Amino acid sequence: MIRARLIEVNGRSVTDLPGLEDRGRRFAEREQNLTWTQQLQPDNEISAGHWWTEDEHGKPLVSIASEYERDLKLKLGDRLLFDIAGESLEVTVTSIRKVRWDSFHPNFFLVMPPGLIESAAGTYMTSVHLTPGQKPMLVDFVREFPGVSVFDIDRLLSQVRELMDKASRAVEYVFLFTLLAGVIVLLAPFNRRVTNGATRVRCCAPSEQAGARCSRA
């Protein structure tokens, strides 16, 4: 993965691009993550254009994610100028990809062919699957390679699930409280009718004294 800045689109500064909404503006002005690959990943699908052939390796081409295309209002054939550690690189959009971001594979908005940006300083990323019995190996791995950052997706997902469970329980409590309040509101008129009925019965007791009291009331 190479960090870069998007400088121009079709020779026009990103600060002057017309019609961009807030998300598109953030896309244009933030630091970009570039990568390269020879083969299209299984969780990526070409929706427009073509994936590069071996003859196109090393050429200034780029494949962009559909979100990047939509928010920056790009199209096939557009030219993007990047600043990579002080060096300028202009590439042409040759394909647009639909990316399954929920696959948890390393995916990028901007992908280039091999032989173009490998010489720039960057960070290597990968994903591996470990069984529960293999996870203790990560401790030894990090101890031997302290410069490597390891993210346990299972643990992260467990934390997310725990938060979602707490939120779900909170919603259930709110629902029960609302239901109880609704029942109380529905019973209130009935309780008033019962109370009024009991008062009339007591008021209209069969005695002259009670009748006088009723008449005075």
mmCIF file of C-alpha atoms in Angstrom:
data_model
loop_
_atom_site.group_PDB
_atom_site.id
_atom_site.type_symbol
_atom_site.label_atom_id
_atom_site.label_comp_id
_atom_site.label_asym_id
_atom_site.label_seq_id
_atom_site.Cartn_x
_atom_site.Cartn_y
_atom_site.Cartn_z
ATOM 1 C CA MET A 1 0.000 0.000 0.000
ATOM 2 C CA ILE A 2 1.377 3.406 -1.067
ATOM 3 C CA ARG A 3 0.202 6.726 0.394
ATOM 4 C CA ALA A 4 -0.388 9.544 -2.092
ATOM 5 C CA ARG A 5 -2.300 12.773 -2.690
ATOM 6 C CA LEU A 6 -4.701 13.366 -5.563
ATOM 7 C CA ILE A 7 -3.579 16.638 -7.194
ATOM 8 C CA GLU A 8 -5.497 16.964 -10.453
ATOM 9 C CA VAL A 9 -8.307 15.388 -12.455
ATOM 10 C CA ASN A 10 -7.980 15.877 -16.225
ATOM 11 C CA GLY A 11 -5.533 18.735 -15.622
ATOM 12 C CA ARG A 12 -7.843 20.516 -13.170
ATOM 13 C CA SER A 13 -6.920 20.979 -9.504
ATOM 14 C CA VAL A 14 -9.001 18.913 -7.087
ATOM 15 C CA THR A 15 -9.833 22.105 -5.198
ATOM 16 C CA ASP A 16 -11.602 23.403 -8.330
ATOM 17 C CA LEU A 17 -13.627 20.313 -9.223
ATOM 18 C CA PRO A 18 -17.256 21.380 -9.758
ATOM 19 C CA GLY A 19 -20.378 19.750 -8.338
ATOM 20 C CA LEU A 20 -18.752 17.624 -5.642
ATOM 21 C CA GLU A 21 -20.782 16.900 -2.523
ATOM 22 C CA ASP A 22 -19.243 16.581 0.936
ATOM 23 C CA ARG A 23 -18.314 12.907 0.537
ATOM 24 C CA GLY A 24 -16.732 13.534 -2.871
ATOM 25 C CA ARG A 25 -14.808 16.510 -1.497
ATOM 26 C CA ARG A 26 -13.446 14.353 1.319
ATOM 27 C CA PHE A 27 -12.470 11.669 -1.205
ATOM 28 C CA ALA A 28 -10.580 14.230 -3.253
ATOM 29 C CA GLU A 29 -8.757 15.995 -0.442
ATOM 30 C CA ARG A 30 -7.823 13.117 1.861
ATOM 31 C CA GLU A 31 -4.669 11.027 1.611
ATOM 32 C CA GLN A 32 -5.124 8.236 -0.928
ATOM 33 C CA ASN A 33 -4.162 4.584 -0.511
ATOM 34 C CA LEU A 34 -2.749 3.075 -3.699
ATOM 35 C CA THR A 35 -1.956 -0.549 -4.360
ATOM 36 C CA TRP A 36 -1.159 -2.825 -7.275
ATOM 37 C CA THR A 37 -2.150 -6.331 -8.287
ATOM 38 C CA GLN A 38 -1.937 -8.575 -11.303
ATOM 39 C CA GLN A 39 -5.224 -10.438 -10.915
ATOM 40 C CA LEU A 40 -8.680 -9.159 -10.059
ATOM 41 C CA GLN A 41 -9.734 -10.298 -6.583
ATOM 42 C CA PRO A 42 -12.744 -12.642 -6.301
ATOM 43 C CA ASP A 43 -14.698 -10.037 -4.299
ATOM 44 C CA ASN A 44 -14.217 -7.421 -7.044
ATOM 45 C CA GLU A 45 -16.284 -7.260 -10.232
ATOM 46 C CA ILE A 46 -15.590 -5.132 -13.305
ATOM 47 C CA SER A 47 -18.673 -3.026 -14.036
ATOM 48 C CA ALA A 48 -17.112 -0.903 -16.808
ATOM 49 C CA GLY A 49 -13.906 -0.945 -18.812
ATOM 50 C CA HIS A 50 -11.398 -3.802 -18.780
ATOM 51 C CA TRP A 51 -8.822 -5.331 -16.456
ATOM 52 C CA TRP A 52 -5.237 -4.980 -17.619
ATOM 53 C CA THR A 53 -3.402 -7.658 -19.550
ATOM 54 C CA GLU A 54 0.237 -8.679 -19.073
ATOM 55 C CA ASP A 55 1.203 -6.321 -21.915
ATOM 56 C CA GLU A 56 -0.225 -3.422 -19.879
ATOM 57 C CA HIS A 57 1.822 -4.113 -16.750
ATOM 58 C CA GLY A 58 3.922 -1.087 -15.872
ATOM 59 C CA LYS A 59 1.703 1.305 -17.817
ATOM 60 C CA PRO A 60 0.117 4.329 -16.070
ATOM 61 C CA LEU A 61 -3.346 2.849 -15.570
ATOM 62 C CA VAL A 62 -5.741 2.724 -12.622
ATOM 63 C CA SER A 63 -8.892 0.813 -11.701
ATOM 64 C CA ILE A 64 -11.278 2.667 -9.399
ATOM 65 C CA ALA A 65 -14.080 1.477 -7.118
ATOM 66 C CA SER A 66 -17.633 2.407 -8.077
ATOM 67 C CA GLU A 67 -17.968 4.623 -4.958
ATOM 68 C CA TYR A 68 -14.894 6.591 -6.020
ATOM 69 C CA GLU A 69 -16.293 6.991 -9.516
ATOM 70 C CA ARG A 70 -19.698 8.139 -8.246
ATOM 71 C CA ASP A 71 -18.565 10.606 -5.584
ATOM 72 C CA LEU A 72 -15.799 12.201 -7.654
ATOM 73 C CA LYS A 73 -17.952 12.096 -10.815
ATOM 74 C CA LEU A 74 -15.281 10.234 -12.780
ATOM 75 C CA LYS A 75 -15.535 8.161 -15.946
ATOM 76 C CA LEU A 76 -13.439 5.851 -18.080
ATOM 77 C CA GLY A 77 -10.526 7.663 -19.715
ATOM 78 C CA ASP A 78 -10.198 10.339 -17.008
ATOM 79 C CA ARG A 79 -6.644 11.257 -16.042
ATOM 80 C CA LEU A 80 -5.697 11.379 -12.344
ATOM 81 C CA LEU A 81 -2.502 13.061 -11.170
ATOM 82 C CA PHE A 82 -1.055 11.865 -7.846
ATOM 83 C CA ASP A 83 1.762 13.130 -5.676
ATOM 84 C CA ILE A 84 3.694 10.160 -4.261
ATOM 85 C CA ALA A 85 6.374 11.313 -1.823
ATOM 86 C CA GLY A 86 7.080 14.372 -3.948
ATOM 87 C CA GLU A 87 6.987 12.514 -7.265
ATOM 88 C CA SER A 88 4.137 13.099 -9.742
ATOM 89 C CA LEU A 89 2.345 10.191 -11.403
ATOM 90 C CA GLU A 90 -0.506 10.589 -13.885
ATOM 91 C CA VAL A 91 -2.668 7.535 -14.597
ATOM 92 C CA THR A 92 -5.709 6.854 -16.781
ATOM 93 C CA VAL A 93 -8.915 5.230 -15.536
ATOM 94 C CA THR A 94 -9.366 1.980 -17.471
ATOM 95 C CA SER A 95 -11.931 0.153 -15.329
ATOM 96 C CA ILE A 96 -14.527 0.601 -12.616
ATOM 97 C CA ARG A 97 -15.052 -2.091 -9.961
ATOM 98 C CA LYS A 98 -17.883 -3.120 -7.685
ATOM 99 C CA VAL A 99 -16.222 -4.112 -4.416
ATOM 100 C CA ARG A 100 -17.660 -6.359 -1.716
ATOM 101 C CA TRP A 101 -16.336 -4.473 1.285
ATOM 102 C CA ASP A 102 -17.959 -6.935 3.717
ATOM 103 C CA SER A 103 -15.631 -9.754 2.602
ATOM 104 C CA PHE A 104 -12.949 -8.526 5.061
ATOM 105 C CA HIS A 105 -10.272 -8.967 2.404
ATOM 106 C CA PRO A 106 -7.847 -6.071 1.883
ATOM 107 C CA ASN A 107 -9.588 -3.897 -0.719
ATOM 108 C CA PHE A 108 -8.806 -0.474 -2.151
ATOM 109 C CA PHE A 109 -10.554 2.304 -4.032
ATOM 110 C CA LEU A 110 -7.520 2.713 -6.300
ATOM 111 C CA VAL A 111 -5.657 -0.237 -7.834
ATOM 112 C CA MET A 112 -2.810 -0.066 -10.373
ATOM 113 C CA PRO A 113 -1.050 -2.703 -12.467
ATOM 114 C CA PRO A 114 2.240 -4.303 -11.389
ATOM 115 C CA GLY A 115 5.485 -2.609 -12.362
ATOM 116 C CA LEU A 116 4.282 0.962 -11.791
ATOM 117 C CA ILE A 117 4.553 2.016 -8.127
ATOM 118 C CA GLU A 118 6.419 -0.852 -6.405
ATOM 119 C CA SER A 119 9.578 1.224 -6.028
ATOM 120 C CA ALA A 120 7.842 3.758 -3.769
ATOM 121 C CA ALA A 121 8.038 3.296 -0.003
ATOM 122 C CA GLY A 122 4.881 1.698 1.313
ATOM 123 C CA THR A 123 3.247 -0.813 3.632
ATOM 124 C CA TYR A 124 2.485 -4.459 2.916
ATOM 125 C CA MET A 125 -0.880 -5.898 3.916
ATOM 126 C CA THR A 126 -2.356 -9.365 3.856
ATOM 127 C CA SER A 127 -5.013 -11.477 5.557
ATOM 128 C CA VAL A 128 -4.687 -15.024 6.908
ATOM 129 C CA HIS A 129 -7.078 -17.454 8.528
ATOM 130 C CA LEU A 130 -6.048 -19.083 11.802
ATOM 131 C CA THR A 131 -7.884 -21.754 13.739
ATOM 132 C CA PRO A 132 -8.439 -21.124 17.463
ATOM 133 C CA GLY A 133 -5.552 -23.500 18.228
ATOM 134 C CA GLN A 134 -3.171 -21.523 15.998
ATOM 135 C CA LYS A 135 -3.906 -18.074 17.448
ATOM 136 C CA PRO A 136 -1.291 -18.325 20.241
ATOM 137 C CA MET A 137 1.281 -18.263 17.414
ATOM 138 C CA LEU A 138 0.464 -14.570 16.936
ATOM 139 C CA VAL A 139 2.164 -13.717 20.228
ATOM 140 C CA ASP A 140 5.435 -15.273 19.074
ATOM 141 C CA PHE A 141 5.042 -13.711 15.640
ATOM 142 C CA VAL A 142 4.628 -10.182 16.989
ATOM 143 C CA ARG A 143 7.491 -10.707 19.434
ATOM 144 C CA GLU A 144 9.798 -11.722 16.571
ATOM 145 C CA PHE A 145 8.557 -8.990 14.196
ATOM 146 C CA PRO A 146 7.688 -5.961 16.378
ATOM 147 C CA GLY A 147 7.253 -3.736 13.329
ATOM 148 C CA VAL A 148 4.231 -5.771 12.156
ATOM 149 C CA SER A 149 0.730 -4.737 13.230
ATOM 150 C CA VAL A 150 -1.752 -7.573 13.709
ATOM 151 C CA PHE A 151 -5.525 -7.087 13.849
ATOM 152 C CA ASP A 152 -7.634 -9.957 15.194
ATOM 153 C CA ILE A 153 -10.842 -9.672 13.196
ATOM 154 C CA ASP A 154 -12.599 -12.300 15.335
ATOM 155 C CA ARG A 155 -11.988 -10.230 18.455
ATOM 156 C CA LEU A 156 -13.120 -7.052 16.729
ATOM 157 C CA LEU A 157 -16.293 -8.753 15.517
ATOM 158 C CA SER A 158 -16.931 -10.108 19.007
ATOM 159 C CA GLN A 159 -16.723 -6.590 20.402
ATOM 160 C CA VAL A 160 -19.081 -5.331 17.698
ATOM 161 C CA ARG A 161 -21.537 -8.156 18.429
ATOM 162 C CA GLU A 162 -21.360 -7.372 22.154
ATOM 163 C CA LEU A 163 -22.152 -3.710 21.502
ATOM 164 C CA MET A 164 -25.027 -4.693 19.222
ATOM 165 C CA ASP A 165 -26.404 -7.057 21.890
ATOM 166 C CA LYS A 166 -26.303 -4.265 24.467
ATOM 167 C CA ALA A 167 -28.027 -1.895 22.053
ATOM 168 C CA SER A 168 -30.655 -4.565 21.317
ATOM 169 C CA ARG A 169 -31.338 -5.066 25.035
ATOM 170 C CA ALA A 170 -31.637 -1.306 25.513
ATOM 171 C CA VAL A 171 -34.200 -1.171 22.687
ATOM 172 C CA GLU A 172 -36.131 -4.035 24.301
ATOM 173 C CA TYR A 173 -36.240 -2.192 27.641
ATOM 174 C CA VAL A 174 -37.476 0.956 25.934
ATOM 175 C CA PHE A 175 -40.152 -1.088 24.143
ATOM 176 C CA LEU A 176 -41.317 -2.694 27.411
ATOM 177 C CA PHE A 177 -41.417 0.692 29.141
ATOM 178 C CA THR A 178 -43.423 2.153 26.235
ATOM 179 C CA LEU A 179 -45.785 -0.832 26.282
ATOM 180 C CA LEU A 180 -46.316 -0.498 30.050
ATOM 181 C CA ALA A 181 -46.968 3.240 29.722
ATOM 182 C CA GLY A 182 -49.494 2.544 26.938
ATOM 183 C CA VAL A 183 -51.327 -0.025 29.073
ATOM 184 C CA ILE A 184 -51.517 2.464 31.963
ATOM 185 C CA VAL A 185 -52.896 5.151 29.655
ATOM 186 C CA LEU A 186 -55.504 2.725 28.261
ATOM 187 C CA LEU A 187 -56.611 1.616 31.743
ATOM 188 C CA ALA A 188 -56.884 5.137 33.149
ATOM 189 C CA PRO A 189 -60.362 5.963 31.623
ATOM 190 C CA PHE A 190 -61.712 2.582 32.709
ATOM 191 C CA ASN A 191 -60.489 3.187 36.255
ATOM 192 C CA ARG A 192 -62.171 6.623 36.310
ATOM 193 C CA ARG A 193 -65.481 5.096 35.138
ATOM 194 C CA VAL A 194 -65.322 2.443 37.864
ATOM 195 C CA THR A 195 -64.549 5.074 40.497
ATOM 196 C CA ASN A 196 -67.381 7.352 39.328
ATOM 197 C CA GLY A 197 -69.804 4.425 39.304
ATOM 198 C CA ALA A 198 -68.865 3.502 42.840
ATOM 199 C CA THR A 199 -69.397 7.129 43.944
ATOM 200 C CA ARG A 200 -72.876 7.226 42.430
ATOM 201 C CA VAL A 201 -73.815 3.997 44.141
ATOM 202 C CA ARG A 202 -72.645 5.313 47.495
ATOM 203 C CA CYS A 203 -74.324 8.685 46.850
ATOM 204 C CA CYS A 204 -77.719 7.208 45.886
ATOM 205 C CA ALA A 205 -78.117 4.844 48.851
ATOM 206 C CA PRO A 206 -81.818 4.149 49.742
ATOM 207 C CA SER A 207 -82.259 6.475 52.722
ATOM 208 C CA GLU A 208 -83.887 9.817 53.158
ATOM 209 C CA GLN A 209 -80.753 11.359 54.585
ATOM 210 C CA ALA A 210 -78.685 10.087 51.639
ATOM 211 C CA GLY A 211 -81.341 11.325 49.218
ATOM 212 C CA ALA A 212 -81.215 14.756 50.795
ATOM 213 C CA ARG A 213 -77.483 14.781 50.427
ATOM 214 C CA CYS A 214 -77.829 13.759 46.786
ATOM 215 C CA SER A 215 -80.378 16.526 46.188
ATOM 216 C CA ARG A 216 -78.114 19.114 47.775
ATOM 217 C CA ALA A 217 -75.242 17.875 45.622
#
